[in-house]
Coordinates of C-alpha atoms and ligand atoms in Angstrom, one line a residue:
X156 CA -3.1 -3.9 2.4
X157 CA -3.5 -0.3 1.2
X158 CA -4.9 1.3 -1.9
X159 CA -5.2 4.9 -2.8
X160 CA -8.2 5.9 -4.8
X161 CA -8.4 8.5 -7.4
X162 CA -6.4 11.9 -7.5
X163 CA -9.5 14.2 -7.7
X164 CA -10.7 15.2 -4.2
X165 CA -12.9 13.9 -3.0
X166 CA -13.1 11.2 -5.6
X167 CA -16.2 11.0 -7.5
X168 CA -17.0 7.7 -6.0
X169 CA -15.9 8.8 -2.4
X170 CA -18.0 8.6 0.5
X171 CA -16.6 11.9 1.4
X172 CA -19.2 13.3 -1.4
X173 CA -22.5 13.8 -0.1
X174 CA -24.1 15.3 -3.1
X175 CA -26.4 13.3 -5.2
X176 CA -25.2 10.3 -6.6
X177 CA -23.4 9.7 -3.2
X178 CA -23.9 7.1 -0.8
X179 CA -26.7 7.0 1.9
X180 CA -27.1 4.3 4.6
X181 CA -30.1 3.0 6.2
X182 CA -30.4 1.6 9.7
X183 CA -30.1 -2.1 9.5
X184 CA -32.4 -4.7 11.6
X185 CA -30.7 -6.2 14.5
X186 CA -28.7 -9.1 13.4
X187 CA -28.1 -7.8 10.0
X188 CA -24.6 -6.3 10.3
X189 CA -21.6 -7.0 8.1
X190 CA -20.4 -9.5 10.7
X191 CA -23.7 -11.3 10.8
X192 CA -23.6 -11.5 7.0
X193 CA -20.1 -13.2 7.0
X194 CA -21.4 -15.6 9.7
X195 CA -24.2 -16.5 7.3
X196 CA -21.9 -16.9 4.3
X197 CA -19.8 -19.3 6.3
X198 CA -22.7 -21.2 7.7
X199 CA -22.8 -23.4 4.6
X200 CA -26.4 -22.4 3.7
X201 CA -27.2 -22.7 0.0
X202 CA -27.4 -18.8 -0.8
X203 CA -27.8 -19.0 -4.6
X204 CA -30.7 -21.8 -4.5
X205 CA -28.6 -23.8 -6.9
X206 CA -26.8 -26.1 -4.6
X207 CA -23.3 -24.8 -5.5
X208 CA -24.0 -25.3 -9.2
X209 CA -22.8 -22.6 -11.6
X210 CA -24.8 -21.7 -14.6
X211 CA -24.5 -19.5 -17.6
X212 CA -27.0 -16.9 -17.5
X213 CA -28.6 -15.2 -20.5
X214 CA -30.0 -11.6 -20.4
X215 CA -33.5 -13.0 -20.7
X216 CA -32.9 -15.2 -17.6
X217 CA -31.3 -12.3 -15.6
X218 CA -34.3 -10.1 -16.3
X219 CA -36.7 -12.6 -14.6
X220 CA -34.9 -12.3 -11.3
X221 CA -36.2 -8.8 -10.5
X222 CA -38.2 -9.1 -7.3
X223 CA -37.0 -8.6 -3.7
X224 CA -37.7 -12.2 -3.0
X225 CA -35.8 -13.3 -6.2
X226 CA -33.3 -10.9 -7.2
X227 CA -30.1 -11.5 -9.4
X228 CA -27.5 -8.8 -10.4
X229 CA -24.8 -8.9 -12.7
X230 CA -21.5 -7.1 -11.7
X231 CA -18.5 -7.3 -14.4
X232 CA -19.9 -10.3 -16.1
X233 CA -20.8 -12.4 -12.9
X234 CA -24.3 -12.9 -11.8
X235 CA -25.1 -12.7 -8.3
X236 CA -28.3 -13.9 -6.3
X237 CA -28.5 -11.2 -3.7
X238 CA -31.9 -12.1 -2.3
X239 CA -30.3 -13.3 0.9
X240 CA -28.2 -10.1 1.1
X241 CA -31.2 -7.8 0.7
X242 CA -31.4 -7.2 4.6
X243 CA -27.8 -6.7 5.0
X244 CA -27.3 -4.0 2.3
X245 CA -26.2 -0.9 4.3
X246 CA -27.6 1.3 1.5
X247 CA -30.9 -0.5 1.9
X248 CA -33.2 -2.7 -0.2
X249 CA -34.6 -0.2 -2.6
X250 CA -31.0 0.8 -3.5
X251 CA -30.0 -2.8 -4.5
X252 CA -33.4 -3.1 -6.3
X253 CA -32.3 -0.4 -8.7
X254 CA -30.2 -3.0 -10.3
X255 CA -32.4 -6.0 -10.0
X256 CA -32.4 -8.2 -13.0
X257 CA -30.0 -6.1 -14.8
X258 CA -26.3 -5.2 -15.0
X259 CA -25.4 -3.1 -11.9
X260 CA -21.8 -2.6 -12.7
X261 CA -22.0 1.2 -13.5
X262 CA -24.3 1.7 -10.5
X263 CA -21.9 -0.2 -8.1
X264 CA -19.0 1.7 -9.5
X265 CA -20.8 5.1 -9.0
X266 CA -21.7 4.5 -5.3
X267 CA -19.0 2.3 -3.9
X268 CA -16.5 0.8 -6.5
X269 CA -13.9 0.0 -3.6
X270 CA -16.3 -2.4 -1.8
X271 CA -15.0 -5.9 -2.2
X272 CA -17.9 -7.4 -3.6
X273 CA -16.2 -10.5 -5.0
X274 CA -15.2 -11.5 -1.7
X275 CA -18.6 -10.6 0.4
X276 CA -20.8 -12.0 -2.4
X277 CA -18.7 -15.3 -3.2
X278 CA -21.4 -17.6 -1.8
X279 CA -24.1 -15.8 -4.0
X280 CA -22.5 -16.5 -7.5
X281 CA -25.0 -18.1 -9.8
X282 CA -22.6 -18.1 -12.7
X283 CA -21.4 -16.0 -15.8
X284 CA -23.3 -13.9 -18.2
X285 CA -23.6 -15.9 -21.4
X286 CA -21.3 -14.2 -24.0
X287 CA -23.3 -12.5 -26.8
X288 CA -22.4 -13.5 -30.3
X289 CA -23.5 -10.2 -32.0
X290 CA -20.7 -7.9 -32.8
X291 CA -21.7 -4.5 -31.7
X292 CA -22.3 -2.1 -34.6
X293 CA -21.5 1.1 -32.8
X294 CA -20.4 2.3 -29.3
X295 CA -24.0 2.7 -28.0
X296 CA -24.4 -1.0 -28.6
X297 CA -21.0 -1.8 -27.3
X298 CA -21.5 -0.1 -23.9
X299 CA -24.4 -2.5 -23.4
X300 CA -21.8 -5.4 -23.3
X301 CA -22.1 -6.6 -19.7
X302 CA -18.5 -6.2 -18.6
X303 CA -18.7 -2.9 -16.8
X304 CA -15.7 -1.4 -18.8
X305 CA -15.9 1.3 -21.3
X306 CA -14.3 0.9 -24.5
X307 CA -10.9 2.5 -25.3
X308 CA -12.1 4.5 -28.3
X309 CA -14.3 6.5 -25.9
X310 CA -11.3 7.7 -24.0
X311 CA -9.4 8.8 -26.9
X312 CA -12.2 10.8 -28.2
X313 CA -12.8 12.4 -24.8
X314 CA -9.3 13.4 -24.7
X315 CA -9.4 14.9 -28.4
X316 CA -12.5 16.8 -27.3
X317 CA -10.7 18.3 -24.6
X318 CA -7.7 19.2 -26.6
X319 CA -5.4 17.3 -24.6
X320 CA -2.3 15.4 -26.1
X321 CA -1.5 12.0 -24.7
X322 CA 1.4 11.2 -22.5
X323 CA 4.4 9.3 -23.7
X324 CA 7.3 7.7 -22.5
X325 CA 10.9 6.8 -23.3
X326 CA 14.0 5.0 -21.4
X327 CA 17.8 5.1 -21.5
X328 CA 20.4 3.3 -19.7
X329 CA 24.2 3.6 -18.5
X330 CA 26.0 0.6 -17.2
X331 CA 24.4 0.7 -13.9
X332 CA 21.0 2.4 -14.2
X333 CA 18.0 2.5 -16.5
X334 CA 15.9 5.6 -16.5
X335 CA 12.3 5.6 -17.6
X336 CA 11.1 9.1 -18.4
X337 CA 7.4 9.9 -18.7
X338 CA 6.5 13.0 -20.7
X339 CA 3.1 14.0 -19.2
X340 CA 2.8 17.3 -21.1
X341 CA 1.2 18.8 -18.1
X342 CA 2.3 21.6 -15.8
X343 CA 0.7 20.7 -12.6
X344 CA 2.6 17.3 -12.1
X345 CA 4.3 16.6 -8.6
X346 CA 5.6 13.6 -6.8
X347 CA 2.1 13.0 -5.6
X348 CA 1.0 12.3 -9.2
X349 CA 3.0 9.2 -9.7
X350 CA 2.6 5.8 -8.1
X351 CA 5.3 3.4 -8.8
X352 CA 5.2 -0.4 -7.8
X353 CA 7.8 -3.1 -8.6
X354 CA 7.0 -6.6 -7.7
X355 CA 9.2 -9.6 -9.3
X356 CA 9.6 -8.7 -12.7
X357 CA 6.6 -6.5 -12.9
X358 CA 7.1 -2.8 -13.1
X359 CA 4.1 -0.5 -13.1
X360 CA 4.0 3.4 -12.8
X361 CA 0.8 5.2 -12.8
X362 CA 0.8 8.8 -13.5
X363 CA -2.6 10.6 -12.3
X364 CA -3.5 13.5 -14.8
X365 CA -6.8 14.9 -13.8
X366 CA -9.3 12.0 -13.9
X367 CA -7.1 9.8 -16.0
X368 CA -4.1 7.4 -15.4
X369 CA -1.3 7.0 -17.8
X370 CA -0.1 3.5 -17.1
X371 CA 3.5 2.1 -17.8
X372 CA 3.1 -1.6 -17.1
X373 CA 6.0 -3.7 -18.0
X374 CA 7.8 -7.1 -17.5
X375 CA 11.3 -5.8 -17.2
X376 CA 13.6 -7.8 -19.6
X377 CA 16.4 -7.9 -16.6
X378 CA 16.4 -7.8 -12.9
X379 CA 16.8 -4.6 -10.9
X380 CA 17.3 -3.7 -7.3
X381 CA 14.4 -3.2 -5.0
X382 CA 14.6 0.5 -4.4
X383 CA 14.5 3.1 -7.2
X384 CA 14.1 6.9 -7.2
X385 CA 11.5 9.2 -8.8
X386 CA 12.2 12.9 -9.8
X387 CA 9.6 15.2 -11.2
X388 CA 10.5 18.1 -13.3
X389 CA 7.4 20.2 -12.5
X390 CA 7.6 23.0 -15.1
X391 CA 7.8 20.6 -18.1
X392 CA 5.8 17.8 -16.5
X393 CA 8.5 15.2 -17.0
X394 CA 8.9 12.3 -14.5
X395 CA 12.2 10.2 -14.3
X396 CA 12.2 6.9 -12.7
X397 CA 15.8 5.7 -12.1
X398 CA 16.1 1.9 -11.6
X399 CA 19.2 0.3 -10.5
X400 CA 20.4 -2.7 -12.6
X401 CA 21.4 -5.9 -10.7
X402 CA 23.8 -6.7 -13.4
X403 CA 25.8 -4.2 -15.5
X404 CA 24.7 -5.8 -18.8
X405 CA 23.2 -3.8 -21.7
X406 CA 19.6 -4.1 -22.1
X407 CA 18.3 -4.4 -25.6
X408 CA 14.8 -3.7 -24.7
X409 CA 12.9 -2.5 -21.6
X410 CA 10.7 -5.5 -21.2
X411 CA 7.3 -6.9 -22.5
X412 CA 4.1 -5.0 -22.2
X413 CA 1.5 -6.0 -19.6
X414 CA -2.1 -5.1 -19.0
X415 CA -3.0 -1.4 -19.9
X416 CA 0.6 -0.7 -20.6
X417 CA 1.3 2.8 -22.5
X418 CA -2.3 3.7 -22.2
X419 CA -4.3 6.6 -20.8
X420 CA -7.5 5.4 -19.2
X421 CA -10.2 7.1 -17.0
X422 CA -9.0 6.9 -13.4
X423 CA -12.1 4.8 -12.5
X424 CA -11.2 2.1 -14.8
X425 CA -7.6 1.3 -13.6
X426 CA -8.8 -1.2 -10.8
X427 CA -7.8 -1.3 -7.2
X428 CA -4.2 -2.0 -6.5
X429 CA -3.2 -3.0 -3.0
X430 CA 0.1 -3.1 -1.3
X431 CA 1.3 -5.2 1.6
X432 CA 2.2 -3.0 4.2
X433 CA 3.9 -3.6 7.8
X434 CA 2.5 -2.2 10.9
X435 CA 5.4 -0.5 12.5
X436 CA 3.9 1.3 15.4
X437 CA 0.7 1.7 17.2
X438 CA 0.3 4.5 20.1
X439 CA -2.7 5.2 22.1
X440 CA -3.8 8.9 21.6
X441 CA -7.1 8.8 23.7
X442 CA -8.9 6.2 25.5
X443 CA -10.1 4.6 22.2
X444 CA -8.2 6.4 19.3
X445 CA -4.8 5.1 18.2
X446 CA -2.1 6.4 15.9
X447 CA -1.1 3.8 13.4
X448 CA 2.1 3.9 11.4
X449 CA 2.4 1.7 8.3
X450 CA 5.5 1.1 6.3
X451 CA 5.0 0.7 2.4
X452 CA 7.0 -1.9 0.8
X453 CA 10.5 -0.6 -0.4
X454 CA 9.5 -1.3 -4.0
X455 CA 6.7 1.3 -3.9
X456 CA 6.7 5.0 -4.5
X457 CA 3.4 6.5 -3.1
X458 CA 2.5 9.8 -1.6
X459 CA -1.1 10.2 -0.4
X460 CA -2.2 13.8 -1.6
X461 CA -3.2 15.9 1.2
X462 CA -6.8 15.3 2.3
X463 CA -7.4 12.3 0.3
X464 CA -8.1 8.8 1.9
X465 CA -7.0 5.2 1.0
X466 CA -8.4 2.0 1.6
X467 CA -7.2 -0.6 4.1
X468 CA -8.0 -4.3 3.5
X469 CA -8.0 -7.1 6.1
X470 CA -9.2 -10.7 5.8
X471 CA -11.5 -11.2 8.7
X472 CA -12.8 -14.7 9.1
X473 CA -12.2 -15.5 5.6
X474 CA -13.6 -12.5 3.9
X475 CA -11.9 -9.5 2.8
X476 CA -13.1 -6.3 4.3
X477 CA -12.4 -3.0 3.1
X478 CA -12.6 0.4 5.0
X479 CA -11.6 3.8 4.1
X480 CA -9.2 6.0 6.3
X481 CA -7.5 9.3 5.8
X482 CA -3.7 9.7 6.6
X483 CA -2.7 12.2 9.1
X484 CA 0.2 14.2 8.8
X485 CA 3.5 12.9 10.2
X486 CA 4.3 15.7 12.3
X487 CA 1.8 14.5 14.9
X488 CA 3.6 13.0 18.0
X489 CA 5.3 9.8 17.3
X490 CA 8.5 8.0 17.3
X491 CA 9.1 8.9 13.6
X492 CA 8.7 12.8 13.8
X493 CA 12.1 13.6 13.3
X494 CA 12.3 15.3 9.7
X495 CA 15.8 14.4 9.0
X496 CA 15.0 10.6 9.2
X497 CA 11.7 10.5 7.5
X498 CA 11.1 9.3 4.1
X499 CA 8.0 8.7 2.4
X500 CA 7.6 5.0 3.2
X501 CA 5.5 5.8 6.2
X502 CA 1.7 6.5 6.6
X503 CA 0.1 7.5 9.7
X504 CA -3.5 7.1 10.5
X505 CA -5.5 8.1 13.5
X506 CA -8.2 5.5 14.0
X507 CA -11.0 5.1 16.5
X508 CA -11.3 1.6 17.7
X509 CA -15.0 0.4 18.0
X510 CA -15.1 -2.7 20.4
X511 CA -18.2 -3.7 18.7
X512 CA -17.1 -2.8 15.2
X513 CA -15.9 -5.3 12.5
X514 CA -12.8 -3.9 11.2
X515 CA -11.0 -1.6 13.8
X516 CA -10.9 -4.2 16.6
X517 CA -9.1 -6.6 14.1
X518 CA -6.6 -3.9 13.0
X519 CA -5.9 -3.2 16.8
X520 CA -5.2 -7.0 17.0
X521 CA -2.3 -6.9 14.6
X522 CA 1.2 -7.4 15.7
X523 CA 3.5 -4.6 15.6
X524 CA 6.2 -5.6 13.0
X525 CA 8.6 -3.4 14.9
X526 CA 12.2 -3.8 14.4
X527 CA 15.0 -3.6 16.7
X528 CA 15.8 -0.3 15.1
X529 CA 12.4 1.5 16.1
X530 CA 13.5 2.6 19.6
X531 CA 16.9 3.9 18.3
X532 CA 15.2 6.4 16.1
X533 CA 14.0 8.2 19.0
X534 CA 17.3 7.8 20.9
X535 CA 19.2 9.2 18.1
X536 CA 17.0 12.2 17.6
X537 CA 17.3 13.0 21.2
X538 CA 21.0 12.5 21.6
X539 CA 21.9 14.5 18.4
X540 CA 19.4 17.4 19.2
X541 CA 19.4 17.5 23.1
X542 CA 22.8 16.7 24.6
X543 CA 25.0 19.7 23.9
X544 CA 28.1 17.8 25.5
X545 CA 27.6 14.8 23.2
X546 CA 30.8 13.9 21.3
X547 CA 29.7 10.9 19.3
X548 CA 26.8 8.7 18.6
X549 CA 27.4 5.5 16.7
X550 CA 24.7 3.2 15.2
X551 CA 25.6 -0.5 14.3
X552 CA 22.8 -2.0 12.3
X553 CA 22.6 -5.6 11.7
X554 CA 20.5 -6.9 9.0
X555 CA 20.5 -9.9 6.5
X556 CA 20.7 -8.0 3.2
X557 CA 21.0 -4.3 1.8
X558 CA 17.3 -4.5 1.0
X559 CA 16.4 -5.0 4.6
X560 CA 18.0 -1.9 5.9
X561 CA 15.4 0.8 6.9
X562 CA 16.2 4.4 6.3
X563 CA 19.6 3.7 4.7
X564 CA 19.9 6.7 2.7
X565 CA 18.6 9.0 5.3
X566 CA 21.2 7.6 7.9
X567 CA 24.0 7.8 5.3
X568 CA 23.1 11.3 5.0
X569 CA 22.7 12.4 8.5
X570 CA 26.1 10.8 9.0
X571 CA 27.3 12.9 6.2
X572 CA 26.0 16.0 7.5
X573 CA 26.6 15.5 11.2
X574 CA 30.2 14.6 12.1
X575 CA 29.1 13.5 15.5
X576 CA 27.1 10.6 14.0
X577 CA 28.7 7.2 12.5
X578 CA 26.6 4.5 11.1
X579 CA 27.8 0.9 10.2
X580 CA 25.8 -1.5 8.4
X581 CA 26.5 -5.3 9.1
X582 CA 25.0 -7.9 6.8
X583 CA 24.7 -11.6 7.6
X584 CA 23.7 -12.7 4.1
X585 CA 25.1 -10.1 1.7
X586 CA 25.5 -10.2 -2.0
X587 CA 29.2 -10.6 -3.3
X588 CA 29.4 -6.9 -4.1
X589 CA 28.8 -5.8 -0.6
X590 CA 32.0 -3.9 0.7
X591 CA 30.9 -3.3 4.3
X592 CA 30.8 -5.5 7.3
X593 CA 29.6 -9.0 7.4
X594 CA 28.3 -11.7 9.8
X595 CA 26.5 -11.7 13.2
X596 CA 27.2 -9.7 16.3
X597 CA 30.6 -11.0 17.5
X598 CA 33.6 -10.0 19.6
X599 CA 35.7 -8.8 16.4
X600 CA 32.9 -6.6 15.2
X601 CA 32.2 -5.0 18.5
X602 CA 35.9 -4.4 19.3
X603 CA 36.3 -2.4 16.2
X604 CA 33.3 -0.3 16.7
X605 CA 33.1 0.3 20.4
X606 CA 35.9 2.0 21.6
X607 CA 36.4 4.4 24.6
X608 CA 38.1 7.7 23.7
X609 CA 39.5 7.9 27.2
X610 CA 39.3 5.7 30.4
X611 CA 36.9 8.0 32.0
X612 CA 34.6 8.8 29.1
X613 CA 31.0 8.5 29.6
X614 CA 29.2 5.9 27.5
X615 CA 25.9 4.6 27.1
X616 CA 25.3 1.4 24.8
X617 CA 21.6 0.7 23.8
X618 CA 20.9 -2.7 22.3
X619 CA 17.6 -4.0 20.7
X620 CA 16.6 -6.9 18.5
X621 CA 15.7 -10.6 18.6
X622 CA 16.3 -12.0 22.3
X623 CA 19.2 -14.3 21.5
X624 CA 20.9 -11.3 19.4
X625 CA 20.2 -8.9 22.6
X626 CA 21.6 -11.4 25.0
X627 CA 24.6 -12.4 23.1
X628 CA 25.3 -8.6 22.7
X629 CA 25.1 -7.9 26.4
X630 CA 27.4 -10.8 27.1
X631 CA 30.1 -9.6 24.6
X632 CA 29.7 -6.0 26.0
X633 CA 30.4 -7.3 29.6
X634 CA 33.5 -9.2 28.2
X635 CA 34.7 -5.8 26.9
X636 CA 34.3 -4.4 30.3
X637 CA 31.4 -2.3 29.8
X638 CA 29.3 -2.0 33.1
X639 CA 25.5 -2.9 33.7
X640 CA 24.8 0.9 34.1
X641 CA 26.7 1.6 30.7
X642 CA 24.3 -1.1 28.8
X643 CA 20.6 -0.5 28.2
X644 CA 18.8 -3.3 26.5
X645 CA 15.2 -3.0 24.9
X646 CA 13.7 -6.3 26.1
X647 CA 10.0 -7.2 27.0
Ligands
FAD769 P1 -18.3 -0.9 12.2 O1 -18.4 -2.6 12.0 O2 -18.5 0.1 11.0 O3 -19.1 -0.4 13.5 C1 -18.9 1.1 14.1 C2 -19.8 1.2 15.3 O4 -21.3 1.2 14.6 C3 -19.9 0.2 16.3 O5 -20.1 0.7 17.4 C4 -21.0 -0.9 15.9 O6 -21.4 -1.7 17.0 C5 -21.9 0.0 15.2 N1 -22.9 -0.5 14.3 C6 -22.3 -1.1 13.2 N2 -23.5 -1.5 12.3 C7 -24.4 -1.2 13.1 C8 -26.0 -1.3 12.8 N3 -26.3 -1.9 11.8 N4 -27.0 -0.6 13.7 C9 -26.4 0.0 14.8 N5 -24.9 0.1 15.1 C10 -24.1 -0.4 14.2 N6 -12.2 6.2 10.7 C11 -11.1 6.7 11.6 O7 -11.1 6.3 12.7 N7 -10.0 7.4 11.1 C12 -10.0 7.7 9.8 O8 -9.0 8.5 9.4 C13 -11.2 7.6 8.9 N8 -11.4 8.1 7.8 C14 -12.3 7.8 7.1 C15 -12.5 8.4 5.7 C16 -13.6 8.2 5.1 C17 -13.8 8.8 3.5 C18 -14.7 7.5 5.5 C19 -15.9 7.3 4.6 C20 -14.6 7.0 6.7 C21 -13.5 7.1 7.7 N9 -13.3 6.4 8.9 C22 -12.2 6.8 9.5 C23 -14.3 5.7 9.2 C24 -13.8 4.0 8.9 O9 -13.8 3.9 7.6 C25 -14.9 3.0 9.7 O10 -16.1 3.2 9.1 C26 -14.7 3.0 11.1 O11 -13.2 2.7 11.5 C27 -15.3 1.9 11.6 O12 -15.1 0.6 11.3 P2 -15.3 -0.9 11.9 O13 -15.6 -1.7 10.9 O14 -14.5 -1.0 13.2 O15 -16.8 -0.6 12.7
NAP770 P1 16.3 -8.6 12.7 O1 16.5 -7.6 11.7 O2 15.4 -10.0 12.3 O3 17.5 -9.1 13.3 C1 18.5 -8.1 13.8 C2 20.1 -8.7 13.7 O4 19.9 -10.0 14.7 C3 20.1 -9.6 12.6 O5 21.5 -9.3 12.0 C4 20.0 -11.0 12.7 O6 20.7 -11.8 11.8 C5 20.6 -11.0 14.1 N1 20.1 -12.3 14.9 C6 18.7 -12.8 14.7 N2 18.8 -13.9 15.5 C7 20.1 -14.0 16.1 C8 20.6 -14.8 17.0 N3 20.0 -15.9 17.5 N4 22.0 -14.6 17.4 C9 22.8 -13.5 17.0 N5 22.0 -12.6 16.0 C10 20.9 -12.8 15.5 O7 15.5 -8.3 14.0 P2 14.9 -6.7 14.2 O8 13.8 -6.4 13.1 O9 15.9 -5.7 14.4 O10 14.2 -6.9 15.7 C11 13.1 -7.6 16.0 C12 13.0 -7.9 17.5 O11 13.3 -6.7 18.2 C13 11.7 -8.6 17.8 O12 12.1 -9.7 18.8 C14 11.1 -7.4 18.5 O13 10.2 -7.8 19.6 C15 12.1 -6.7 19.1 N6 11.9 -5.3 19.4 C16 11.8 -4.7 20.5 C17 11.4 -3.5 20.8 C18 11.5 -2.7 22.2 O14 11.2 -1.6 22.4 N7 11.6 -3.6 23.3 C19 11.2 -2.6 19.7 C20 11.0 -3.1 18.6 C21 11.6 -4.4 18.3 P3 19.9 -12.6 10.6 O15 19.4 -11.4 9.7 O16 21.0 -13.2 10.0 O17 18.8 -13.3 11.0

């Protein structure tokens, strides 16, 4: 799971900032590591002193618990008894005591907003803050409300003071596409500035404008295809997101607004948003450091700006653990270095594995979700660039649906540009609109595609995929008189 923090570099709350307000760590006693804390939370011990009961906490009650041996802290409306956590806090007891008996939301956000305290402190929850009945008279009073969020009015005021006009958006459609246009009214906007996520009906586009985020967040009125394109007209700061309609009906409206739709809010208040990524490859670089390649979901547009870090999240023995990592450039040695085939779906990390660490051994244990296509990338690249006598390279790519095809547009572009390369997509569960080839690997499909140009032409056939697929493929190739030497299968 991956999240990208704020656009400014380093982010105000980033660990990369070492200046005042930054984060310092203290040496912890033996047996007080995060893993030890997780073990304690799983031990069934009553950590709140309330035997699992949840209570409503008044401000007066909260204030009473302000000692090291009796310390309650409120974060975003929830109160935690952090007394048992004192010795485990990497920032030290004194740092935690700064928020003792009070609302620690602002302090928490300043120091390490990305830490998943909900998961780490879930056994310490005492209850919710009692809702105050008094209506705040002005902003100063409103800020005291224990929810950790700034009121919207303050954002508008700040913008007005800076003389900045708010972004806006519009949309238009043809039979097949819907285009959402965001007018940022800024000149320094590029593809890094916009993050788009589409999950089920929910469409979310976050445009980063200095320390603010302009959010489009809509439950779309009609279904769209998984993939979409994003274009930026830099000189006028216009962003166009082109969505493909699933059905060519006319949309009467774009959809229903969801949380924060059409609003400009400080980046720090947008919340963390994680995407499920696939581990595509893992290569040893030194004895303890590996190059990891993660693939973003097809329904995400995200480019991590140079030098920025992201947060990776894993659930380790039932607790969500988050650690920051800095993506490295994709030009480092890897199977995916070929620029023609690269799109922005891949993020690379150089990560040192600490055998006694908490996060990295777990990351290292993750199974590669490699696809049968993975080894073909390097072969394709090698054949097209290093074999002068090469006449033809053909790729027959079997998938379930169009959405499963990795690098489709890049492969099509490559076939268009390089006459020597042909690609054929074969789908086992296509939609009715699919005009291409259908089915599983079969004699009919192979005989159409695999033809010798002459009896003595040299051929190498590489095959990779699930074992039954590969085995069946090899049998069919033998039936078609391709010799053992002409077939290379990628099997374990
Ligand atoms: P940890 O559990 O933190 O342990 C690391 C080591 O410290 C182990 O040897 C462990 O035994 C020891 N240790 C842990 N607790 C104690 C203790 N109390 N006393 C003594 N020893 C202790 N890392 C990368 O590899 N690549 C990156 O690109 C990268 N980018 C980063 C970017 C930023 C902005 C930051 C702040 C960090 C970055 N890191 C990066 C570091 C990364 O976030 C993790 O800290 C690192 O991967 C170790 O995590 P871990 O949970 O495996 O190890
Ligand atoms: P995939 O997309 O799930 O399947 C590829 C094609 O094989 C699909 O068309 C699929 O049809 C078909 N298929 C599945 N089971 C079949 C069967 N029993 N008979 C005939 N066809 C069948 O798989 P992938 O992601 O390409 O590859 C995953 C496999 O490749 C894993 O086993 C992995 O270990 C292996 N792999 C090996 C290497 C290596 O270097 N050795 C590298 C990467 C991956 P449906 O879609 O209809 O199921």
